[in-house]
Coordinates of C-alpha atoms in Angstrom, one line a residue:
X8 CA 26.8 52.5 42.0
X9 CA 25.6 49.0 41.2
X10 CA 21.7 50.6 41.8
X11 CA 22.5 53.4 39.4
X12 CA 23.9 50.5 36.6
X13 CA 20.9 48.5 37.1
X14 CA 18.5 51.4 37.0
X15 CA 19.8 52.1 33.3
X16 CA 19.7 48.7 32.5
X17 CA 16.2 48.6 33.3
X18 CA 15.4 51.1 31.3
X19 CA 17.7 50.4 28.5
X20 CA 15.5 46.9 28.4
X21 CA 12.3 48.7 28.3
X22 CA 12.6 51.0 25.3
X23 CA 14.4 47.6 23.3
X24 CA 10.9 45.6 24.2
X25 CA 8.7 48.8 22.4
X26 CA 10.9 48.7 19.7
X27 CA 10.8 45.2 19.3
X28 CA 7.6 44.3 19.2
X29 CA 5.4 42.2 17.0
X30 CA 3.7 43.6 13.9
X31 CA 0.0 43.1 13.2
X32 CA 0.0 41.5 9.7
X33 CA -3.5 40.0 8.9
X34 CA -5.2 41.7 11.1
X35 CA -8.3 44.4 10.6
X36 CA -8.8 47.9 11.4
X37 CA -10.6 46.8 14.7
X38 CA -8.3 43.9 15.9
X39 CA -5.4 46.9 15.3
X40 CA -7.5 49.7 17.6
X41 CA -7.7 46.5 20.3
X42 CA -4.3 46.3 20.2
X43 CA -4.3 42.7 20.6
X44 CA -0.5 40.6 20.2
X45 CA -0.2 38.5 17.0
X46 CA 2.6 35.9 17.3
X47 CA 1.1 34.7 13.4
X48 CA 1.4 30.9 13.4
X49 CA -2.5 31.4 12.7
X50 CA -1.5 32.1 9.1
X51 CA -0.2 28.0 8.9
X52 CA -2.8 26.5 7.7
X53 CA -2.4 29.2 4.6
X54 CA 0.8 28.2 4.2
X55 CA 0.3 24.3 3.7
X56 CA -2.6 25.3 1.7
X57 CA -0.2 27.9 -0.4
X58 CA 2.2 24.7 -0.4
X59 CA -0.6 22.3 -1.3
X60 CA -1.9 24.2 -4.4
X61 CA 1.8 24.2 -5.8
X62 CA 2.4 20.5 -5.7
X63 CA -0.6 19.6 -6.4
X64 CA -3.3 16.0 -5.6
X65 CA -2.8 12.8 -6.2
X66 CA -5.6 10.0 -6.2
X67 CA -6.2 7.0 -7.3
X68 CA -9.2 5.4 -8.1
X69 CA -10.0 1.3 -9.0
X70 CA -13.3 0.6 -10.8
X71 CA -14.1 -2.9 -10.8
X72 CA -17.2 -4.5 -12.6
X73 CA -18.7 -6.9 -15.1
X74 CA -18.3 -5.4 -19.2
X75 CA -21.2 -3.3 -19.6
X76 CA -22.6 -2.1 -15.9
X77 CA -21.0 1.3 -16.9
X78 CA -17.9 1.3 -16.0
X79 CA -16.5 4.1 -17.9
X80 CA -19.1 6.2 -18.8
X81 CA -19.7 7.3 -14.8
X82 CA -15.3 8.2 -14.7
X83 CA -16.0 10.4 -18.1
X84 CA -19.5 11.4 -15.7
X85 CA -17.9 12.4 -12.6
X86 CA -14.3 13.8 -13.8
X87 CA -16.0 15.5 -16.9
X88 CA -13.5 13.9 -19.3
X89 CA -13.3 11.0 -21.9
X90 CA -10.8 8.6 -20.7
X91 CA -11.3 6.0 -23.6
X92 CA -12.0 6.8 -26.6
X93 CA -10.4 4.5 -28.4
X94 CA -11.8 0.6 -26.6
X95 CA -13.4 -1.5 -28.2
X96 CA -15.9 -3.7 -27.3
X97 CA -15.1 -7.2 -27.1
X98 CA -17.1 -10.2 -28.9
X99 CA -18.4 -13.0 -27.4
X100 CA -15.9 -15.8 -28.3
X101 CA -13.2 -13.7 -26.5
X102 CA -14.4 -13.3 -23.1
X103 CA -14.7 -17.2 -22.6
X104 CA -11.3 -17.7 -21.6
X105 CA -10.2 -14.2 -20.6
X106 CA -8.3 -13.4 -18.2
X107 CA -8.5 -10.8 -15.6
X108 CA -6.4 -7.2 -17.0
X109 CA -4.9 -3.8 -15.5
X110 CA -5.4 -1.0 -17.3
X111 CA -4.3 2.1 -15.7
X112 CA -4.6 6.0 -17.4
X113 CA -3.6 8.8 -15.5
X114 CA -4.8 12.5 -16.2
X115 CA -4.0 16.0 -15.0
X116 CA -7.6 18.1 -13.6
X117 CA -7.1 22.0 -13.0
X118 CA -10.5 23.4 -11.0
X119 CA -9.9 26.8 -9.7
X120 CA -6.1 26.5 -9.5
X121 CA -5.7 23.6 -7.6
X122 CA -4.3 19.9 -9.8
X123 CA -5.3 16.9 -9.8
X124 CA -3.4 13.8 -10.6
X125 CA -6.0 11.7 -11.1
X126 CA -5.0 7.9 -12.1
X127 CA -8.1 5.6 -12.7
X128 CA -7.5 1.5 -12.9
X129 CA -10.0 0.2 -14.6
X130 CA -10.1 -4.5 -15.0
X131 CA -11.7 -5.3 -17.9
X132 CA -12.0 -9.3 -18.1
X133 CA -13.4 -9.1 -14.5
X134 CA -16.7 -11.7 -14.2
X135 CA -17.0 -11.9 -17.8
X136 CA -15.1 -15.2 -17.7
X137 CA -16.8 -18.7 -17.5
X138 CA -14.8 -19.6 -14.1
X139 CA -14.2 -16.7 -12.4
X140 CA -13.3 -18.1 -8.5
X141 CA -10.1 -16.1 -9.3
X142 CA -11.2 -13.6 -11.2
X143 CA -9.8 -11.1 -7.9
X144 CA -6.0 -12.3 -8.1
X145 CA -5.3 -9.9 -10.4
X146 CA -6.3 -7.2 -8.0
X147 CA -5.3 -8.0 -5.5
X148 CA -1.7 -8.6 -6.8
X149 CA -1.4 -5.1 -8.1
X150 CA -3.2 -4.0 -4.5
X151 CA 0.0 -5.3 -2.9
X152 CA 2.5 -4.5 -5.9
X153 CA 2.1 -0.4 -5.1
X154 CA 2.3 -1.3 -1.4
X155 CA 5.5 -3.0 -2.1
X156 CA 6.8 -0.1 -4.1
X157 CA 5.7 2.2 -1.7
X158 CA 7.5 0.5 0.3
X159 CA 10.7 0.2 -1.2
X160 CA 11.3 3.9 -2.6
X161 CA 10.0 4.4 1.2
X162 CA 12.8 2.7 2.6
X163 CA 15.5 4.4 -0.2
X164 CA 17.9 6.8 0.1
X165 CA 15.8 9.5 -2.2
X166 CA 12.8 9.8 -0.4
X167 CA 11.6 13.9 -2.2
X168 CA 11.0 12.3 -5.2
X169 CA 8.1 9.3 -4.0
X170 CA 4.9 8.9 -6.4
X171 CA 2.3 7.5 -4.9
X172 CA 0.4 5.4 -6.2
X173 CA -1.6 3.4 -4.2
X174 CA -5.3 2.1 -5.1
X175 CA -7.4 4.8 -2.5
X176 CA -10.9 4.1 -3.6
X177 CA -12.3 0.7 -4.8
X178 CA -15.9 1.6 -6.8
X179 CA -17.1 -2.3 -7.0
X180 CA -20.4 -1.7 -9.2
X181 CA -23.3 -4.3 -8.5
X182 CA -25.5 -5.6 -11.2
X183 CA -29.2 -4.3 -11.0
X184 CA -30.4 -8.2 -11.7
X185 CA -30.3 -10.2 -8.7
X186 CA -31.3 -10.1 -5.4
X187 CA -28.4 -8.9 -3.3
X188 CA -24.1 -10.1 -3.8
X189 CA -22.9 -12.8 -5.6
X190 CA -20.6 -15.5 -4.8
X191 CA -18.3 -13.8 -6.8
X192 CA -18.8 -10.8 -4.9
X193 CA -18.5 -11.7 -1.7
X194 CA -15.7 -13.0 -2.5
X195 CA -13.9 -9.8 -4.4
X196 CA -14.9 -7.9 -1.1
X197 CA -13.5 -10.7 1.5
X198 CA -10.1 -11.3 -0.7
X199 CA -9.8 -7.3 -0.7
X200 CA -11.7 -5.5 2.2
X201 CA -8.1 -5.1 4.4
X202 CA -6.5 -3.5 2.0
X203 CA -8.3 -1.5 0.4
X204 CA -11.2 1.6 0.5
X205 CA -14.4 -0.2 -0.8
X206 CA -17.4 1.7 -1.7
X207 CA -20.3 -0.6 -3.4
X208 CA -22.2 1.2 -6.3
X209 CA -25.2 -0.5 -7.7
X210 CA -25.0 -0.3 -12.0
X211 CA -27.6 0.8 -14.4
X212 CA -30.0 2.3 -11.5
X213 CA -32.6 3.4 -14.4
X214 CA -33.5 0.0 -15.1
X215 CA -35.4 -0.8 -11.2
X216 CA -38.0 1.1 -9.7
X217 CA -37.1 3.3 -6.5
X218 CA -39.0 0.5 -4.5
X219 CA -36.5 -2.2 -6.0
X220 CA -33.7 -0.3 -5.6
X221 CA -34.5 0.6 -1.4
X222 CA -34.9 -3.6 -1.6
X223 CA -31.6 -4.3 -3.5
X224 CA -30.1 -1.9 -1.2
X225 CA -31.3 -3.9 1.8
X226 CA -30.2 -6.9 0.4
X227 CA -27.1 -5.8 -0.1
X228 CA -26.5 -3.9 3.4
X229 CA -27.6 -7.3 5.1
X230 CA -25.2 -9.3 3.0
X231 CA -22.2 -7.1 3.9
X232 CA -23.4 -7.7 7.4
X233 CA -23.6 -11.7 6.8
X234 CA -20.3 -11.5 5.8
X235 CA -18.5 -9.5 8.0
X236 CA -17.4 -7.9 5.0
X237 CA -15.5 -4.4 5.8
X238 CA -16.4 -1.2 3.4
X239 CA -15.5 2.3 3.0
X240 CA -16.7 3.7 6.8
X241 CA -17.9 7.3 7.1
X242 CA -15.9 9.3 9.9
X243 CA -17.8 10.9 12.9
X244 CA -18.9 14.9 12.0
X245 CA -17.1 17.0 14.5
X246 CA -19.0 18.3 17.4
X247 CA -18.2 21.6 15.9
X248 CA -19.5 21.0 12.3
X249 CA -22.6 23.2 11.5
X250 CA -26.4 21.4 11.0
X251 CA -25.8 21.4 7.3
X252 CA -22.8 19.7 7.1
X253 CA -24.5 17.1 9.4
X254 CA -26.9 16.1 7.3
X255 CA -25.0 15.8 4.6
X256 CA -23.1 13.6 6.7
X257 CA -26.2 11.5 7.6
X258 CA -27.5 11.2 3.8
X259 CA -24.3 9.5 2.6
X260 CA -24.2 6.9 4.6
X261 CA -27.8 6.4 4.1
X262 CA -27.5 6.2 0.4
X263 CA -24.8 3.8 0.6
X264 CA -24.7 1.3 -2.0
X265 CA -25.3 4.5 -4.4
X266 CA -28.1 3.3 -7.0
X267 CA -26.0 5.5 -9.7
X268 CA -26.4 6.2 -13.6
X269 CA -24.2 7.4 -15.9
X270 CA -24.0 9.3 -19.4
X271 CA -21.9 11.2 -22.3
X272 CA -24.5 12.3 -23.9
X273 CA -26.0 16.5 -23.4
X274 CA -29.4 16.3 -23.8
X275 CA -31.1 20.4 -23.8
X276 CA -34.6 20.6 -21.8
X277 CA -36.1 23.8 -22.4
X278 CA -33.7 25.3 -22.6
X279 CA -31.5 24.2 -20.5
X280 CA -28.5 21.6 -21.1
X281 CA -28.1 18.2 -19.3
X282 CA -26.4 15.1 -18.7
X283 CA -28.6 12.3 -18.8
X284 CA -30.4 9.6 -21.2
X285 CA -33.7 9.9 -23.3
X286 CA -35.7 7.1 -23.1
X287 CA -39.3 6.9 -24.9
X288 CA -41.2 7.8 -21.4
X289 CA -39.1 10.5 -20.6
X290 CA -35.7 12.0 -19.2
X291 CA -33.1 10.5 -17.1
X292 CA -30.9 13.5 -15.6
X293 CA -27.6 12.0 -14.4
X294 CA -27.2 14.8 -11.4
X295 CA -31.0 14.6 -10.6
X296 CA -30.5 13.7 -6.4
X297 CA -34.7 12.8 -7.1
X298 CA -33.2 9.9 -9.9
X299 CA -30.3 8.7 -8.8
X300 CA -27.1 8.8 -6.6
X301 CA -24.7 10.1 -8.5
X302 CA -24.7 13.4 -6.5
X303 CA -24.1 12.4 -4.0
X304 CA -21.0 9.6 -4.9
X305 CA -19.5 12.8 -6.7
X306 CA -20.0 14.3 -3.1
X307 CA -18.9 11.8 -1.5
X308 CA -15.6 10.9 -3.4
X309 CA -14.5 14.5 -4.5
X310 CA -15.7 16.8 -2.0
X311 CA -16.0 15.7 1.1
X312 CA -13.8 12.3 1.5
X313 CA -11.7 12.6 -0.6
X314 CA -8.6 13.1 1.9
X315 CA -10.2 11.0 4.5
X316 CA -9.4 8.3 2.2
X317 CA -6.0 8.5 1.3
X318 CA -5.5 9.3 5.0
X319 CA -6.6 5.4 5.9
X320 CA -5.3 4.3 3.1
X321 CA -1.9 6.0 4.3
X322 CA -2.4 5.0 8.0
X323 CA -4.5 1.4 8.0
X324 CA -4.1 -0.6 4.7
X325 CA -0.8 0.2 4.0
X326 CA 0.4 0.3 7.5
X327 CA -1.0 -3.1 7.9
X328 CA 1.1 -4.3 4.8
X329 CA 4.5 -2.5 6.5
X330 CA 4.2 -4.5 9.8
X331 CA 3.5 -7.3 8.0
X332 CA 6.3 -7.0 5.2
X333 CA 8.7 -5.9 8.7
X334 CA 7.7 -9.1 10.9
X335 CA 8.3 -11.3 7.9
X336 CA 11.9 -9.7 7.5
X337 CA 12.8 -9.9 11.0
X338 CA 11.5 -13.6 10.4
X339 CA 14.2 -14.4 7.4
X340 CA 16.6 -12.6 9.8
X341 CA 16.6 -14.5 12.6
X342 CA 16.4 -17.8 10.4
X343 CA 19.5 -16.4 8.7
X344 CA 20.7 -15.8 12.0
X345 CA 20.0 -19.3 12.8
X346 CA 21.5 -20.6 9.6
X347 CA 24.9 -18.6 10.2
X348 CA 25.2 -20.1 13.8
X349 CA 24.7 -24.2 12.5
X350 CA 26.9 -23.2 9.8
X351 CA 29.6 -22.0 12.3
X352 CA 28.7 -24.9 14.5
X353 CA 29.2 -27.5 12.1
X354 CA 32.3 -26.1 11.0
X355 CA 33.6 -25.7 14.2
X356 CA 33.3 -30.1 13.8
X357 CA 34.6 -30.1 10.8
X358 CA 37.8 -28.7 12.0
X359 CA 37.6 -31.3 15.1
X360 CA 37.6 -34.0 12.6
X361 CA 40.4 -32.8 10.6
X362 CA 43.0 -32.3 13.9
X363 CA 42.1 -36.3 14.5
X364 CA 42.7 -37.1 10.8
X365 CA 45.6 -34.9 10.5
X366 CA 46.8 -36.7 14.5
X367 CA 46.1 -40.2 12.5
X368 CA 48.3 -39.4 9.8
X369 CA 50.8 -38.4 11.7
X370 CA 51.1 -42.2 14.0
X371 CA 50.6 -43.4 10.9
X372 CA 53.7 -41.7 9.6
X373 CA 55.9 -42.0 12.8
X374 CA 54.9 -46.0 13.1
X375 CA 55.9 -46.5 8.9
X376 CA 59.7 -44.4 10.6
X377 CA 60.2 -46.9 13.6
X378 CA 59.4 -50.1 10.4
X379 CA 61.8 -48.5 8.5
X380 CA 65.3 -47.7 11.1
X381 CA 63.8 -51.7 12.7
X382 CA 64.3 -53.0 8.7
X383 CA 67.5 -51.0 8.4
X384 CA 68.6 -52.5 12.1
X385 CA 67.9 -56.2 11.1
X386 CA 69.7 -55.6 7.8
X387 CA 72.9 -54.6 9.2
X388 CA 72.6 -57.1 12.1
X389 CA 72.3 -60.1 9.4
X390 CA 75.1 -58.6 7.6
X391 CA 77.2 -58.8 11.2
X392 CA 76.8 -62.1 11.4
X393 CA 77.0 -63.3 7.9
X394 CA 80.8 -61.7 7.9
X395 CA 81.6 -63.4 11.3
X396 CA 80.6 -66.8 9.6
X397 CA 83.2 -66.1 6.8
X398 CA 85.8 -65.2 9.2
X399 CA 85.7 -68.8 11.2
X400 CA 85.7 -71.5 8.4
X401 CA 86.9 -74.3 10.9
X402 CA 84.0 -73.5 12.9
X403 CA 81.4 -73.5 10.2
X404 CA 82.9 -77.0 8.6
X405 CA 82.5 -78.1 12.0
X406 CA 79.0 -77.4 12.1
X407 CA 78.1 -78.9 9.3
X408 CA 80.0 -82.4 10.0
X409 CA 78.2 -82.6 12.9

């Protein structure tokens, strides 16, 4: 009987497994013919892609450099927009004691259904004053404020709609004149290189020849190495990447610092429209790799390494700031507990002193009562003696006569 029952159960189990076979969604006709098993987790990247596209992306870019180096023009050329339509050129008198300001502009860009919320942080006034010793403080303060704001939001109760305004990349503009980094450049990079991804950029490269650009790049790299400055490091390519991508990555690494040219003008040459600058001796094309590194900078910043910069900001720079905040909080808690213990000990000591004072007051009160009782007894004894003398007048006369 048991044997027949087990056979029936095994047959039912076989039919159930056949009925619950997994669907062949997402497979081609050949794969279905091969009847390979398909569970479904291979579509996880597509699910992540759909959610990411629906949510959109955030990126914060900071530009730092002197006025007149073409920062605004380069940003407009990179993202094909006009962020600074109403900006006025400052006068020489206003630059004598001008402080570094922070200007933030946010725009939403959409390309092929992908939305990017771009925040550009500009620093007008940097390097323009006569005394530029503390020009980096405003920038450092802003970076720390964004880290602290994100830390407070992350530690709060409502963590669903946290807005990320942390600086993911800092384009530092180096003037084309000179033979390398100035003291201002070195000081700024040393103060900020552990808090933000710094990408050095040589501005207005059309004022230099190819040999001058090559020599200036070598001098800048040597200055960065001598001062132990950590600029943004490109990640190593995976072994499974194709050769074209590896070659592109090598070219990007060799191009640092990027020598760039920006232009808001569209020039038509031989029926072809392009962004560039027209001079009496010819035309400089912004998107021509033979003229400048603009295309390489745009490829690195937008196409290949934008997500890596965000990950480095999250995993390295923000984690360092977060660990520092937590350690400071722990030290503050220890100091607070120490003060509590000391205050409690002082309170106990004060309580013992009060007890001693109370005991002394009690002893004084008892002594005063004893004195009052003795005085009353003395008074009573004096009255008894006086009454006794009044009762024996003869004795009193005899005493007087004597």
